[in-house]
mmCIF file of C-alpha atoms in Angstrom:
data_model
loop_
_atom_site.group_PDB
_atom_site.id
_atom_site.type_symbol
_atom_site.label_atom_id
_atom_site.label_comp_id
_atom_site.label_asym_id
_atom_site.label_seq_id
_atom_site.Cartn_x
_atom_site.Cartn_y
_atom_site.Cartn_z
ATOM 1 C CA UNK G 1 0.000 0.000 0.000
ATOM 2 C CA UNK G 2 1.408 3.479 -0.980
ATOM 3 C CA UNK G 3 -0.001 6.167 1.710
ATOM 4 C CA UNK G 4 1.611 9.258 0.497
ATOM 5 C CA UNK G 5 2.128 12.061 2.714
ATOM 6 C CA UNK G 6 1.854 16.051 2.916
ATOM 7 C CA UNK G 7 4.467 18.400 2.704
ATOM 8 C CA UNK G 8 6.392 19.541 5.437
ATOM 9 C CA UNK G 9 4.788 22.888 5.720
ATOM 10 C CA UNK G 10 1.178 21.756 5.346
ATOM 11 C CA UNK G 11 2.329 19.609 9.064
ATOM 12 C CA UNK G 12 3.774 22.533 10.180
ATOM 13 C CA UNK G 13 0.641 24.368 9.971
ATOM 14 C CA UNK G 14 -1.203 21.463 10.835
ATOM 15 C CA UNK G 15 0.092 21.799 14.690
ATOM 16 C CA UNK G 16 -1.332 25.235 15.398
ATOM 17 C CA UNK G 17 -5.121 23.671 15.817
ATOM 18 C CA UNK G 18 -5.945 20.103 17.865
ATOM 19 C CA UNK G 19 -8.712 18.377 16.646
ATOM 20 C CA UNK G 20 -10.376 18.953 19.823
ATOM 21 C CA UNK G 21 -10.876 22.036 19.109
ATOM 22 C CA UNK G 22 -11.800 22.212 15.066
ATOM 23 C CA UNK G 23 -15.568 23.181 14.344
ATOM 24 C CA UNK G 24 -15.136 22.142 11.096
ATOM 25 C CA UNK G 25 -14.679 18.779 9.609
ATOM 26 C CA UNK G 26 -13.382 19.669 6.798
ATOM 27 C CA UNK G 27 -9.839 21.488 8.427
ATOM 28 C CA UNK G 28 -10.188 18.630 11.266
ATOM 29 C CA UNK G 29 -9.303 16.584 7.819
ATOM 30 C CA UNK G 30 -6.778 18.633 6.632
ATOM 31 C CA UNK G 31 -5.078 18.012 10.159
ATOM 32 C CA UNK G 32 -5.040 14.447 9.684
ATOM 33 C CA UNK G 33 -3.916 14.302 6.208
ATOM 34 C CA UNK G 34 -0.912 16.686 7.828
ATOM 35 C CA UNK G 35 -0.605 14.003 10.579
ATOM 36 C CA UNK G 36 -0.218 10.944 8.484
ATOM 37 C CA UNK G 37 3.615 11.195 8.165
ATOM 38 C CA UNK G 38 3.231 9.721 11.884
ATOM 39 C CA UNK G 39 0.357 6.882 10.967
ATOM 40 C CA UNK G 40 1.128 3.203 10.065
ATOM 41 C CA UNK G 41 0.629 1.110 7.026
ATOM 42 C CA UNK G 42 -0.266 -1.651 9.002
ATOM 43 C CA UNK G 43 -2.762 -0.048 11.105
ATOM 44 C CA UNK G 44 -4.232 1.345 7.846
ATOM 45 C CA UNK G 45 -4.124 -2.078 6.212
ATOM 46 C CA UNK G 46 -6.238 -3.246 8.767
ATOM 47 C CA UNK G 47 -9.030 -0.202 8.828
ATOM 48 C CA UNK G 48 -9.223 -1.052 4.917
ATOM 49 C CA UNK G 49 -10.782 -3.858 5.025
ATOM 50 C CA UNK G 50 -14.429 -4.912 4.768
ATOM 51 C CA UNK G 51 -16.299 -7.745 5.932
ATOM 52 C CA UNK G 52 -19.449 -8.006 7.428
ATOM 53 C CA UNK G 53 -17.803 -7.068 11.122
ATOM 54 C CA UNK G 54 -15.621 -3.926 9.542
ATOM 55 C CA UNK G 55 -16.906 -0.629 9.778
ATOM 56 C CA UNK G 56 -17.816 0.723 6.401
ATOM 57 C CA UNK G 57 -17.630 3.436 4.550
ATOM 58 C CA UNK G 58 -21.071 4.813 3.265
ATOM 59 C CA UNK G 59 -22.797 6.969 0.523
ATOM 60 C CA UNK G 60 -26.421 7.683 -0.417
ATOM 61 C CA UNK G 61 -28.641 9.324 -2.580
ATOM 62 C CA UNK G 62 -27.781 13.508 -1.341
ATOM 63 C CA UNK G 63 -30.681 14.741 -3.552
ATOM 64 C CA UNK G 64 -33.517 12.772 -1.618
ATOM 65 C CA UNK G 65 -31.803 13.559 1.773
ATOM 66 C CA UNK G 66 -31.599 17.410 0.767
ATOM 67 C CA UNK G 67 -34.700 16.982 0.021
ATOM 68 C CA UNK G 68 -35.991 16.420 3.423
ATOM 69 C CA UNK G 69 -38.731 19.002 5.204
ATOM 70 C CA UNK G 70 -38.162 19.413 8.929
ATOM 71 C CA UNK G 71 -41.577 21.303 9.900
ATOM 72 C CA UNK G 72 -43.147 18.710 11.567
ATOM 73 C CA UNK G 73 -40.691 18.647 13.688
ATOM 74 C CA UNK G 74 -39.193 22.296 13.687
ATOM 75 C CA UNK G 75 -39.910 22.510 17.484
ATOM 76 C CA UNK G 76 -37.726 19.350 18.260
ATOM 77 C CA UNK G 77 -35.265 20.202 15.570
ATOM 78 C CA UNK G 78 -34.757 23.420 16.884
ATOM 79 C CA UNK G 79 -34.026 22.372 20.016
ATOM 80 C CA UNK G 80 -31.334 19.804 18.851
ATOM 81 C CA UNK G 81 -29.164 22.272 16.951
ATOM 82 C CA UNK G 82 -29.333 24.816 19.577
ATOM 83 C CA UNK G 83 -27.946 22.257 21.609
ATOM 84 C CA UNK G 84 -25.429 21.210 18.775
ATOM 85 C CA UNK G 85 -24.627 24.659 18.129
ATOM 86 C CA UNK G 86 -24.062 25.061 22.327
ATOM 87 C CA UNK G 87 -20.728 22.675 21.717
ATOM 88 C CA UNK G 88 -20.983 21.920 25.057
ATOM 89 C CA UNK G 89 -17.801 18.946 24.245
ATOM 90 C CA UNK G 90 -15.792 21.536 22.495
ATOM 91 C CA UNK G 91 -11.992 21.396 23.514
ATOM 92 C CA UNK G 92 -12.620 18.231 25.525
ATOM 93 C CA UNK G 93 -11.054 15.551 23.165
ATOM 94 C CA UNK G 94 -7.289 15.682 23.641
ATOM 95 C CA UNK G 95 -4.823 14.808 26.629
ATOM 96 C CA UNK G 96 -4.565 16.365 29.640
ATOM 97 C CA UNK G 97 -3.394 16.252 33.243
ATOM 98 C CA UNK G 98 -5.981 13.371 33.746
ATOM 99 C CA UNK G 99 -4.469 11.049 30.827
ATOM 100 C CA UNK G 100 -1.921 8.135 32.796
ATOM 101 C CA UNK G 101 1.087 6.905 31.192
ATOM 102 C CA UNK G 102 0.214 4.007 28.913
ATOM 103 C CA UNK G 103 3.082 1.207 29.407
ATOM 104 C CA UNK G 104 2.519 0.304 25.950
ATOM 105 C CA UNK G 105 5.481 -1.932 25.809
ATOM 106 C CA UNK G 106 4.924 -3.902 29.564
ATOM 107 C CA UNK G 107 0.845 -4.548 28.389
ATOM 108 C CA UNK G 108 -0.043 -8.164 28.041
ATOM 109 C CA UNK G 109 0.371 -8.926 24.416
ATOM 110 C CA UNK G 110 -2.690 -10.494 23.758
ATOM 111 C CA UNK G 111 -4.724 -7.288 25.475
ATOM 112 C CA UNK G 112 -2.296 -5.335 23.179
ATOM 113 C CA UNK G 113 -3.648 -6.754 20.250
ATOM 114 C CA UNK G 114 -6.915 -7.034 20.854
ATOM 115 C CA UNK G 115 -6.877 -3.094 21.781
ATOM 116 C CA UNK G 116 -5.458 -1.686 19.502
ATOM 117 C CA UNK G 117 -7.927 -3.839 16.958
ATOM 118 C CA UNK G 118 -10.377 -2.214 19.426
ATOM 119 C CA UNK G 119 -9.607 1.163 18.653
ATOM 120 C CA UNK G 120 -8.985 1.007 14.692
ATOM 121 C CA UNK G 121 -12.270 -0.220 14.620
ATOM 122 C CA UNK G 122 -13.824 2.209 16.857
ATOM 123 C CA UNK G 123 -11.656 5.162 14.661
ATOM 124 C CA UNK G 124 -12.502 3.659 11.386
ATOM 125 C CA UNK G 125 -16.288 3.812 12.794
ATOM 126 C CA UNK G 126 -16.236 7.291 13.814
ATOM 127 C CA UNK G 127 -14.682 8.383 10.299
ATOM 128 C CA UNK G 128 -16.883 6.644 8.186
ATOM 129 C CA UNK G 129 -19.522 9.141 9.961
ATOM 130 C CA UNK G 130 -17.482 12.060 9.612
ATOM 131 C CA UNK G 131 -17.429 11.305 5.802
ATOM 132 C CA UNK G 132 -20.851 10.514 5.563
ATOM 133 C CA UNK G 133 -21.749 14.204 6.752
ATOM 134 C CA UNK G 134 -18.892 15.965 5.374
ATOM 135 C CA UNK G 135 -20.636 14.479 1.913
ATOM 136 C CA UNK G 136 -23.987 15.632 3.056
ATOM 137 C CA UNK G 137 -23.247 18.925 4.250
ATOM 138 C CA UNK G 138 -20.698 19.681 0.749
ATOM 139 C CA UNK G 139 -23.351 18.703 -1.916
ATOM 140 C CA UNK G 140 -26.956 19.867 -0.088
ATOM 141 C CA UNK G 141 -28.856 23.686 -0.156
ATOM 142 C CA UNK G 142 -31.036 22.264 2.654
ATOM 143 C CA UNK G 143 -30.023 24.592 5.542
ATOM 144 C CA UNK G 144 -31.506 22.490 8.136
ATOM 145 C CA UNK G 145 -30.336 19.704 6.553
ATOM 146 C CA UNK G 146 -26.356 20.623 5.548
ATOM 147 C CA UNK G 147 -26.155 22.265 9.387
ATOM 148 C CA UNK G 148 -26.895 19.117 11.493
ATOM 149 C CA UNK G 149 -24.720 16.820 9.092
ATOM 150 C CA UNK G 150 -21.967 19.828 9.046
ATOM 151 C CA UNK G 151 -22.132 19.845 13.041
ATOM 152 C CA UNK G 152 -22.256 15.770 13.292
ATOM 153 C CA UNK G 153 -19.653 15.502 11.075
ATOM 154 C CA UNK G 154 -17.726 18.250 13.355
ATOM 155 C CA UNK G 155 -17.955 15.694 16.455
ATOM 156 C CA UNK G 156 -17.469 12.468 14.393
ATOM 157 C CA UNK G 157 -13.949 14.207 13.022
ATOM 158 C CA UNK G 158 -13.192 14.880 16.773
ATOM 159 C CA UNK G 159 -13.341 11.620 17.804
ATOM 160 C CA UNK G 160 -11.830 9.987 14.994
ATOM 161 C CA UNK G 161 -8.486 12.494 15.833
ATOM 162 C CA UNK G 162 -8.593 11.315 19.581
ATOM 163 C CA UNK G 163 -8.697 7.729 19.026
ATOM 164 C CA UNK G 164 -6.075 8.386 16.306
ATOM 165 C CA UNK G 165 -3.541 10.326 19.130
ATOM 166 C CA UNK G 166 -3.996 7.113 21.603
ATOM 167 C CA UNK G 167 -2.975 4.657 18.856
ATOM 168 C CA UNK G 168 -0.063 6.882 18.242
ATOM 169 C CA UNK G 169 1.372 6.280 21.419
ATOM 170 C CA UNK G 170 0.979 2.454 20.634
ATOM 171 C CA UNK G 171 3.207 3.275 17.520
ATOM 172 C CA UNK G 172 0.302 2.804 15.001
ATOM 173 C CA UNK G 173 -2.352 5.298 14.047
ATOM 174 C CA UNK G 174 -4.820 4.953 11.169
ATOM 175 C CA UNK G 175 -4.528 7.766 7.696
ATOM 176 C CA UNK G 176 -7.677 8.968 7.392
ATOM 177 C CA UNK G 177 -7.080 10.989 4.609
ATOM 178 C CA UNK G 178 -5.916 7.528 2.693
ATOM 179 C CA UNK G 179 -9.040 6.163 3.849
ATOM 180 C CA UNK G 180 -11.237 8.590 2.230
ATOM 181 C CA UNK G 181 -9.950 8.558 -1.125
ATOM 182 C CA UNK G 182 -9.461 4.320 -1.175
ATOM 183 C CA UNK G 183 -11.294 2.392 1.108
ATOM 184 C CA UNK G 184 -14.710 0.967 -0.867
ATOM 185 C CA UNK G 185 -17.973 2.555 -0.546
ATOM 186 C CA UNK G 186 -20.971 0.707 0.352
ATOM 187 C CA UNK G 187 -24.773 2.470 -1.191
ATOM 188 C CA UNK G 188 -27.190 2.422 1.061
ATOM 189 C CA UNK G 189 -30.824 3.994 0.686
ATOM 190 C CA UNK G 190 -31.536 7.002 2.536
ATOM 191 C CA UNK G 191 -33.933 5.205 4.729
ATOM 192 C CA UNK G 192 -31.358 2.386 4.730
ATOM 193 C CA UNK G 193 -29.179 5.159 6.067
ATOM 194 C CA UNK G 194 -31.460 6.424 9.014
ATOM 195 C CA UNK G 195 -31.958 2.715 10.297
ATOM 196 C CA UNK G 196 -28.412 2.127 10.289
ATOM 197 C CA UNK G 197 -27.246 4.808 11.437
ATOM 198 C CA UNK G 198 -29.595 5.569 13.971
ATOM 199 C CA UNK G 199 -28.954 2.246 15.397
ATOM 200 C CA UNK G 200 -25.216 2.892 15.119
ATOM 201 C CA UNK G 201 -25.409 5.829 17.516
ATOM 202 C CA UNK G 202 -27.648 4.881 20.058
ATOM 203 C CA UNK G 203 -26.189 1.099 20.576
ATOM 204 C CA UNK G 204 -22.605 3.145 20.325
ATOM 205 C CA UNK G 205 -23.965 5.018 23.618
ATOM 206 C CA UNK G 206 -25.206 2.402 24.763
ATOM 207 C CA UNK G 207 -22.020 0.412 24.688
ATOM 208 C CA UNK G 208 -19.734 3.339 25.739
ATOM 209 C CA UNK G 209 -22.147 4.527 28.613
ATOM 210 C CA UNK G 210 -21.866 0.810 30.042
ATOM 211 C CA UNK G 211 -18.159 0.431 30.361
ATOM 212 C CA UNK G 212 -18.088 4.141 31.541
ATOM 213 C CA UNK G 213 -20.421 3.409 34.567
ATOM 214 C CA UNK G 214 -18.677 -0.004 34.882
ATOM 215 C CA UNK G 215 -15.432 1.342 35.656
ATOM 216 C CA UNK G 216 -16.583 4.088 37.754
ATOM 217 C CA UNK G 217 -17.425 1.131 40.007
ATOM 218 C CA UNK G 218 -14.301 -0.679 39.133
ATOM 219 C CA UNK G 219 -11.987 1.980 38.759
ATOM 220 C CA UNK G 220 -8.793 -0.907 38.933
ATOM 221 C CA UNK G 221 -9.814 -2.256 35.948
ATOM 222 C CA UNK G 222 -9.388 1.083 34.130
ATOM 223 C CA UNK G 223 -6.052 -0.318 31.918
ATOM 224 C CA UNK G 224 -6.187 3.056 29.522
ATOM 225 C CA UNK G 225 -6.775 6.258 30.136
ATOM 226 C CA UNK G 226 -9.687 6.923 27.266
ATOM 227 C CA UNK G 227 -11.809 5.348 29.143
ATOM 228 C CA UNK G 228 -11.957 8.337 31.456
ATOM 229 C CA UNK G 229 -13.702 10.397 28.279
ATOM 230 C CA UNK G 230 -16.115 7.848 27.445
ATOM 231 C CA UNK G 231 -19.272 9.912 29.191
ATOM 232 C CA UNK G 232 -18.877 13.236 26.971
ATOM 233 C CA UNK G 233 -18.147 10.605 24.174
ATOM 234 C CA UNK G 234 -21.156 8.791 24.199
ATOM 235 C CA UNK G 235 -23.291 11.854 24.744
ATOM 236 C CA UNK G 236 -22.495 12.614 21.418
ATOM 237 C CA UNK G 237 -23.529 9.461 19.908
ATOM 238 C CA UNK G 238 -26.705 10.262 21.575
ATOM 239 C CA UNK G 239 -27.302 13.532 20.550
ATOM 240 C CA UNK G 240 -26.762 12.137 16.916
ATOM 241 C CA UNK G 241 -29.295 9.241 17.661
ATOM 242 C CA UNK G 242 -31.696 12.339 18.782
ATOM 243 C CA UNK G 243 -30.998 13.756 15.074
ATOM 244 C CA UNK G 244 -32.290 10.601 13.182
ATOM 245 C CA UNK G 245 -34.944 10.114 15.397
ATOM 246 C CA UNK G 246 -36.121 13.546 14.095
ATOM 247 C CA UNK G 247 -35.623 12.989 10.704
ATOM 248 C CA UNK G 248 -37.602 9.444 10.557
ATOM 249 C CA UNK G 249 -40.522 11.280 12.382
ATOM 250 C CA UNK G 250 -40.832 13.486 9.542
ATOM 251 C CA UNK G 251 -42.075 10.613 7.113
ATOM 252 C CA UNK G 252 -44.244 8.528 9.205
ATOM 253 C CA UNK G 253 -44.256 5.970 6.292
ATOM 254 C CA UNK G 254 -40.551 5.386 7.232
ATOM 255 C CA UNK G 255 -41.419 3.416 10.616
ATOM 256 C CA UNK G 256 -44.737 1.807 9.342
ATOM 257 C CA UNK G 257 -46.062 -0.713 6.867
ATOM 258 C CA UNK G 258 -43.635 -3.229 5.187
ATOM 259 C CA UNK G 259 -40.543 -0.450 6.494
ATOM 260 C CA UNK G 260 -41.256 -2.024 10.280
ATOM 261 C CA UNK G 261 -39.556 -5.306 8.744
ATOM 262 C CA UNK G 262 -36.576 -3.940 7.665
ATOM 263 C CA UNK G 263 -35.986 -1.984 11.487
ATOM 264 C CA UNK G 264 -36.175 -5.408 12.454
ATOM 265 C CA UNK G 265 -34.084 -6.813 10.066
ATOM 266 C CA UNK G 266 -31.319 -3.776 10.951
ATOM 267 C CA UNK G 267 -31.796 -4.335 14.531
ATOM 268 C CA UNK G 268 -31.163 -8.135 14.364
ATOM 269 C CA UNK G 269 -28.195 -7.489 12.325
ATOM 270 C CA UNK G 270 -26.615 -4.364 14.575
ATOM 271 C CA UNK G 271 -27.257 -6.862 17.403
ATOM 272 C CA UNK G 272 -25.721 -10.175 16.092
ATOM 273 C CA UNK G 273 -22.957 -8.387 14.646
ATOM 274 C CA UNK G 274 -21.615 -6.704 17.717
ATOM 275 C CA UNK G 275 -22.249 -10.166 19.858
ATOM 276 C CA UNK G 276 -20.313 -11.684 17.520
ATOM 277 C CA UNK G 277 -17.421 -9.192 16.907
ATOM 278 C CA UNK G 278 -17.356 -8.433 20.621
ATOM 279 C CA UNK G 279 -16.192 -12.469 21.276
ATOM 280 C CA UNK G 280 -13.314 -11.472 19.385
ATOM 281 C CA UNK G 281 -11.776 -10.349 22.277
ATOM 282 C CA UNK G 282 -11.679 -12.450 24.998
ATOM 283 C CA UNK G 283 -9.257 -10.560 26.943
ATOM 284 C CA UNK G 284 -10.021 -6.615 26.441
ATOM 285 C CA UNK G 285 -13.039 -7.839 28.176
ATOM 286 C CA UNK G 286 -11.527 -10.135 30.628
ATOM 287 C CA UNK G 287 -9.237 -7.109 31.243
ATOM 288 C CA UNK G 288 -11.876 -4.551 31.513
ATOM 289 C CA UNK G 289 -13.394 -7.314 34.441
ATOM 290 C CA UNK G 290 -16.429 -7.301 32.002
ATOM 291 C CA UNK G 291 -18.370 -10.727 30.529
ATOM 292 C CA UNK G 292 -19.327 -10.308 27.112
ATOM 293 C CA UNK G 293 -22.239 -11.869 27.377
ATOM 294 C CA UNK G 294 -23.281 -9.400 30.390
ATOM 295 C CA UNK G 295 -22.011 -6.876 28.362
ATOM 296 C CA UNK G 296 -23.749 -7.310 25.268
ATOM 297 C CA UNK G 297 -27.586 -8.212 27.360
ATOM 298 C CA UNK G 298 -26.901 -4.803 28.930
ATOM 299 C CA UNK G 299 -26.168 -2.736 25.599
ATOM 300 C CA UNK G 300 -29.110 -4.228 23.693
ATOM 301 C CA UNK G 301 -31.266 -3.865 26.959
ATOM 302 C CA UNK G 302 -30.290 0.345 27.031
ATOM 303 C CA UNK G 303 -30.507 0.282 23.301
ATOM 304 C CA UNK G 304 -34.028 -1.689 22.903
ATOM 305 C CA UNK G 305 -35.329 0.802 25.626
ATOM 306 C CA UNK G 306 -33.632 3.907 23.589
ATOM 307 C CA UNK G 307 -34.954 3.144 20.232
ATOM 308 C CA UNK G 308 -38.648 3.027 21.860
ATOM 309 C CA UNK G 309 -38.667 6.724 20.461
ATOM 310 C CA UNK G 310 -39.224 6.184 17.195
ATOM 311 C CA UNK G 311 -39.094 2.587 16.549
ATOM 312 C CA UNK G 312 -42.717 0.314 16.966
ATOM 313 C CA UNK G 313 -41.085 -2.764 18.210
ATOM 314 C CA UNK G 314 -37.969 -4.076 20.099
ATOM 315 C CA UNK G 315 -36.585 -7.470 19.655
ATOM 316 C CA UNK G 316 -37.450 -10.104 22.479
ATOM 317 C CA UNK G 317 -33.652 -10.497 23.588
ATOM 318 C CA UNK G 318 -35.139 -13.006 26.580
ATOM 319 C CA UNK G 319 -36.863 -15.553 24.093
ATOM 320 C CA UNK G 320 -34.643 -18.890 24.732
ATOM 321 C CA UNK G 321 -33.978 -18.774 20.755
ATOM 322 C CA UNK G 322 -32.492 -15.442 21.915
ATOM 323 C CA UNK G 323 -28.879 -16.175 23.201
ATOM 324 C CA UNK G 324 -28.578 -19.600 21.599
ATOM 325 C CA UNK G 325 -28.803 -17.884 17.972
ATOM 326 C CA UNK G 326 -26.202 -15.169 18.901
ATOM 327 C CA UNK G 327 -23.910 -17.858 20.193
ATOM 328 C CA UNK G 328 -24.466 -20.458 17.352
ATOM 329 C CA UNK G 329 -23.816 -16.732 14.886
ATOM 330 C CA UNK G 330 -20.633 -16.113 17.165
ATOM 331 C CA UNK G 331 -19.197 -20.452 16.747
ATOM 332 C CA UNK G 332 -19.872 -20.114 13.276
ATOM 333 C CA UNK G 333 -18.087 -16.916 12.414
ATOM 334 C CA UNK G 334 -15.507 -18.594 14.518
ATOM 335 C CA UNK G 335 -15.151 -21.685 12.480
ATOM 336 C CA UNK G 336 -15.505 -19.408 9.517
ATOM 337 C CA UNK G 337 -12.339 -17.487 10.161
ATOM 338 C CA UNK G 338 -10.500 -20.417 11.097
ATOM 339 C CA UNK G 339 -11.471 -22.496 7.410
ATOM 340 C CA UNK G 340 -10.294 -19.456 5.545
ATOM 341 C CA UNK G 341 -6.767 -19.357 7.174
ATOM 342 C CA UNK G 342 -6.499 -23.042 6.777
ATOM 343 C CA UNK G 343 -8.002 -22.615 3.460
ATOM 344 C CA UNK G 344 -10.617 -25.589 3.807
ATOM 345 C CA UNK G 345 -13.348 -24.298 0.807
ATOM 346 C CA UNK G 346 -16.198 -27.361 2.216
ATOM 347 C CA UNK G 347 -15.548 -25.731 5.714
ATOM 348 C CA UNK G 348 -15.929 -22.009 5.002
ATOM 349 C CA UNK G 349 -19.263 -23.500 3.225
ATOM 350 C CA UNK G 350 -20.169 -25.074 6.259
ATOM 351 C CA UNK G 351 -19.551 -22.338 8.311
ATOM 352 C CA UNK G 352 -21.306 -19.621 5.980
ATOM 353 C CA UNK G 353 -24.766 -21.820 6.226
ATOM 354 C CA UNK G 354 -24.521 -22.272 9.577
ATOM 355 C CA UNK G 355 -24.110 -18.648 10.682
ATOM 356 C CA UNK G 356 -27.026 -17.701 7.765
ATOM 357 C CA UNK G 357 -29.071 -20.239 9.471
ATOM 358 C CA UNK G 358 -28.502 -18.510 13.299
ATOM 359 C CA UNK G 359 -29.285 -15.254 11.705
ATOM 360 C CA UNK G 360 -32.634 -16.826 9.924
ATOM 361 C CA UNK G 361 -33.336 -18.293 13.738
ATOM 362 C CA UNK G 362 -32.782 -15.019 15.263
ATOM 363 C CA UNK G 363 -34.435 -12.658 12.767
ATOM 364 C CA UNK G 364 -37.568 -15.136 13.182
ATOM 365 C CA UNK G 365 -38.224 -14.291 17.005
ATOM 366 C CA UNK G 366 -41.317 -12.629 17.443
ATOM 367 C CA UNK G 367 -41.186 -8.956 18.249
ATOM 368 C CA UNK G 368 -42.387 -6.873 20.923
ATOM 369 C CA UNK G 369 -44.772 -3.984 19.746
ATOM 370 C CA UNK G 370 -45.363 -0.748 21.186
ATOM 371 C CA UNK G 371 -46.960 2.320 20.283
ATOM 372 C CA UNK G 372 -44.068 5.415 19.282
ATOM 373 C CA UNK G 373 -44.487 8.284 21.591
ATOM 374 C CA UNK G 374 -45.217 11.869 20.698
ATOM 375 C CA UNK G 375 -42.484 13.400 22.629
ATOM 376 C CA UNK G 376 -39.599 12.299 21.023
ATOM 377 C CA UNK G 377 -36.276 13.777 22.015
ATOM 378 C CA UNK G 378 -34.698 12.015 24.659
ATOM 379 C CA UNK G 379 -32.119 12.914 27.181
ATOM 380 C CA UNK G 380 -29.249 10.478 28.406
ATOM 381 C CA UNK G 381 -30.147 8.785 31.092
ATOM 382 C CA UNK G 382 -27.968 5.781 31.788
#
């Protein structure tokens, strides 16, 4: 892979701003392109690829988003972008006095690995948003619509750039800018969009709220400092949750009718995917003092309560088909991986069925049903 880099000046001028502190994605950008003469192939390598656990880089029909008419829920939406507009997290990604030295080189090597695959993925998540917006926000005339994706974008750059300066003390850090121009874009449907990414920030909360309150109770299991920023982190995710929630409200056809399969569908795959991805690392979890099965019942419990908003059902994560599809999903993608290193073509067969047949098992469970609220902004409350 050739990741080229800038010119000296351009990461000269580069250092006068911190990402923390950028309103705009577009410069936070520029500061990362400047930054990539620091950022590793290999980590890069590894944000480059796409499966079906990889975060992935989006794009969408921009006409029929720009298209969008907020009035029915200009009260609401007003009230997010004030807030949004507020900044209240502005200036608070980036080390301070309460980041610890990492011992980088003294951590467990196993945790190592599985952390730093932690936190590509996370930063590779986090981008793909900030490029999803960025898009939005360049080729709309929407005001309301180009000013919530230009400030989302805004946080999603922010975050991205802080995950980016831990894994630089690991020696690795992901080039976004490379990313943008070469990593493959997946087209989703606008609506496809909203369900997605709806689900992707409020189960991101979800999962970032957890370990936050976890470790405030168990502070000795606290191996990294970021953990400590994980509460103004998630907050963000859930204002962004609050955002999509808004937009699906104005089209009530979008969460009705023959659409109210395809939540489900999104839901069951959001869920299964992160159970499954999630046993992938046995001991960031066993480090963090955290079972991943706990773990898991705990995000989709916040997130199934969360999506209540907008959403008409929830999935029944206590049927008994429940937990014995995720972990027959989880054994399969397991034997999966391991028939594709060993190259065994029957076995990778065998393992693709099988994991298509949990999915079928799981997507099958009966739904709860409920009727969607009329208020619907939310505040955090986990």
């Amino acid at each position: 892979m050739n990741v080229q880099t800038p010119r000296a000046a351009d990461v000269k001028e580069a250092k006068v701003k911190h990402t923390s502190e950028i309103t705009d994605a577009e410069e936070s950008l520029k500061v990362q392109e400047a930054q990539s003469v620091l950022d590793s192939v290999s980590a890069t390598e590894v944000a480059m690829q796409n499966t079906l656990l990889t975060p992935r880089f989006y794009t969408t029909d921009f006409d029929e988003m720009d298209a969008i008419d907020v009035t029915p829920v200009r009260e609401d939406w007003d009230k997010l972008i004030a807030q949004m507009v507020n900044d209240p997290n502005k200036g608070h990604f980036k080390k301070n006095e309460d980041w610890d030295h990492v011992d980088w080189d003294g951590m467990e090597p196993g945790l190592k690995k599985e952390f730093i695959d932690f936190l590509i993925s996370s930063c590779t998540a986090e981008f793909s948003g900030c490029v999803l917006y960025k898009e939005m926000k360049r080729r709309g005339n929407n005001k309301d619509i180009t000013q919530l994706f230009q400030l989302m974008a805004r946080d999603e750059a922010r975050h991205a750039g802080f995950i980016n300066d831990a894994l630089r003390e690991a020696g690795v850090a992901v080039n976004l800018g490379f990313l943008t121009q070469k990593k493959k874009y997946t087209y989703f449907r606008p609506k496809f969009i909203y369900y997605a990414t709806y689900l992707s920030e409020k189960i991101g909360y979800a999962r970032y709220i957890t370990i936050f309150r976890h470790l405030e109770a168990h502070p000795e299991h606290r191996f990294h400092p970021i953990f400590k920023w994980f509460e103004e982190w998630c907050n963000d995710e859930f204002s962004h949750g609050e955002a999509f929630a808004l937009l699906m409200k104005t089209d009530p056809k979008l969460t009705s009718g023959i659409n109210v399969y395809w939540i489900k569908f999104f839901l069951t795959a959001v869920y299964s995917t992160m159970y499954v991805r999630d046993h992938q690392r046995p001991k960031f979890h066993a480090a963090l003092g955290v079972d991943p099965d706990w773990y898991a019942h705990e995000v989709f419990t916040k997130t199934s309560e969360l999506t209540k908003q907008i959403y008409p059902i929830t999935l029944d994560i206590e049927h008994p088909r429940w937990q014995r599809g995720l972990e027959k999903m989880q054994k399969a993608n397991a034997d999966l991986a391991q028939a594709k290193e060993d190259g065994r073509f029957f076995a990778k067969i065998g393992a693709q069925a099988r994991a298509v047949s949990a999915f079928i098992s799981l997507i099958t469970i009966p739904a709860k049903k409920h009727a969607i609220p009329t208020e619907t902004l939310m505040q955090p409350a986990y």
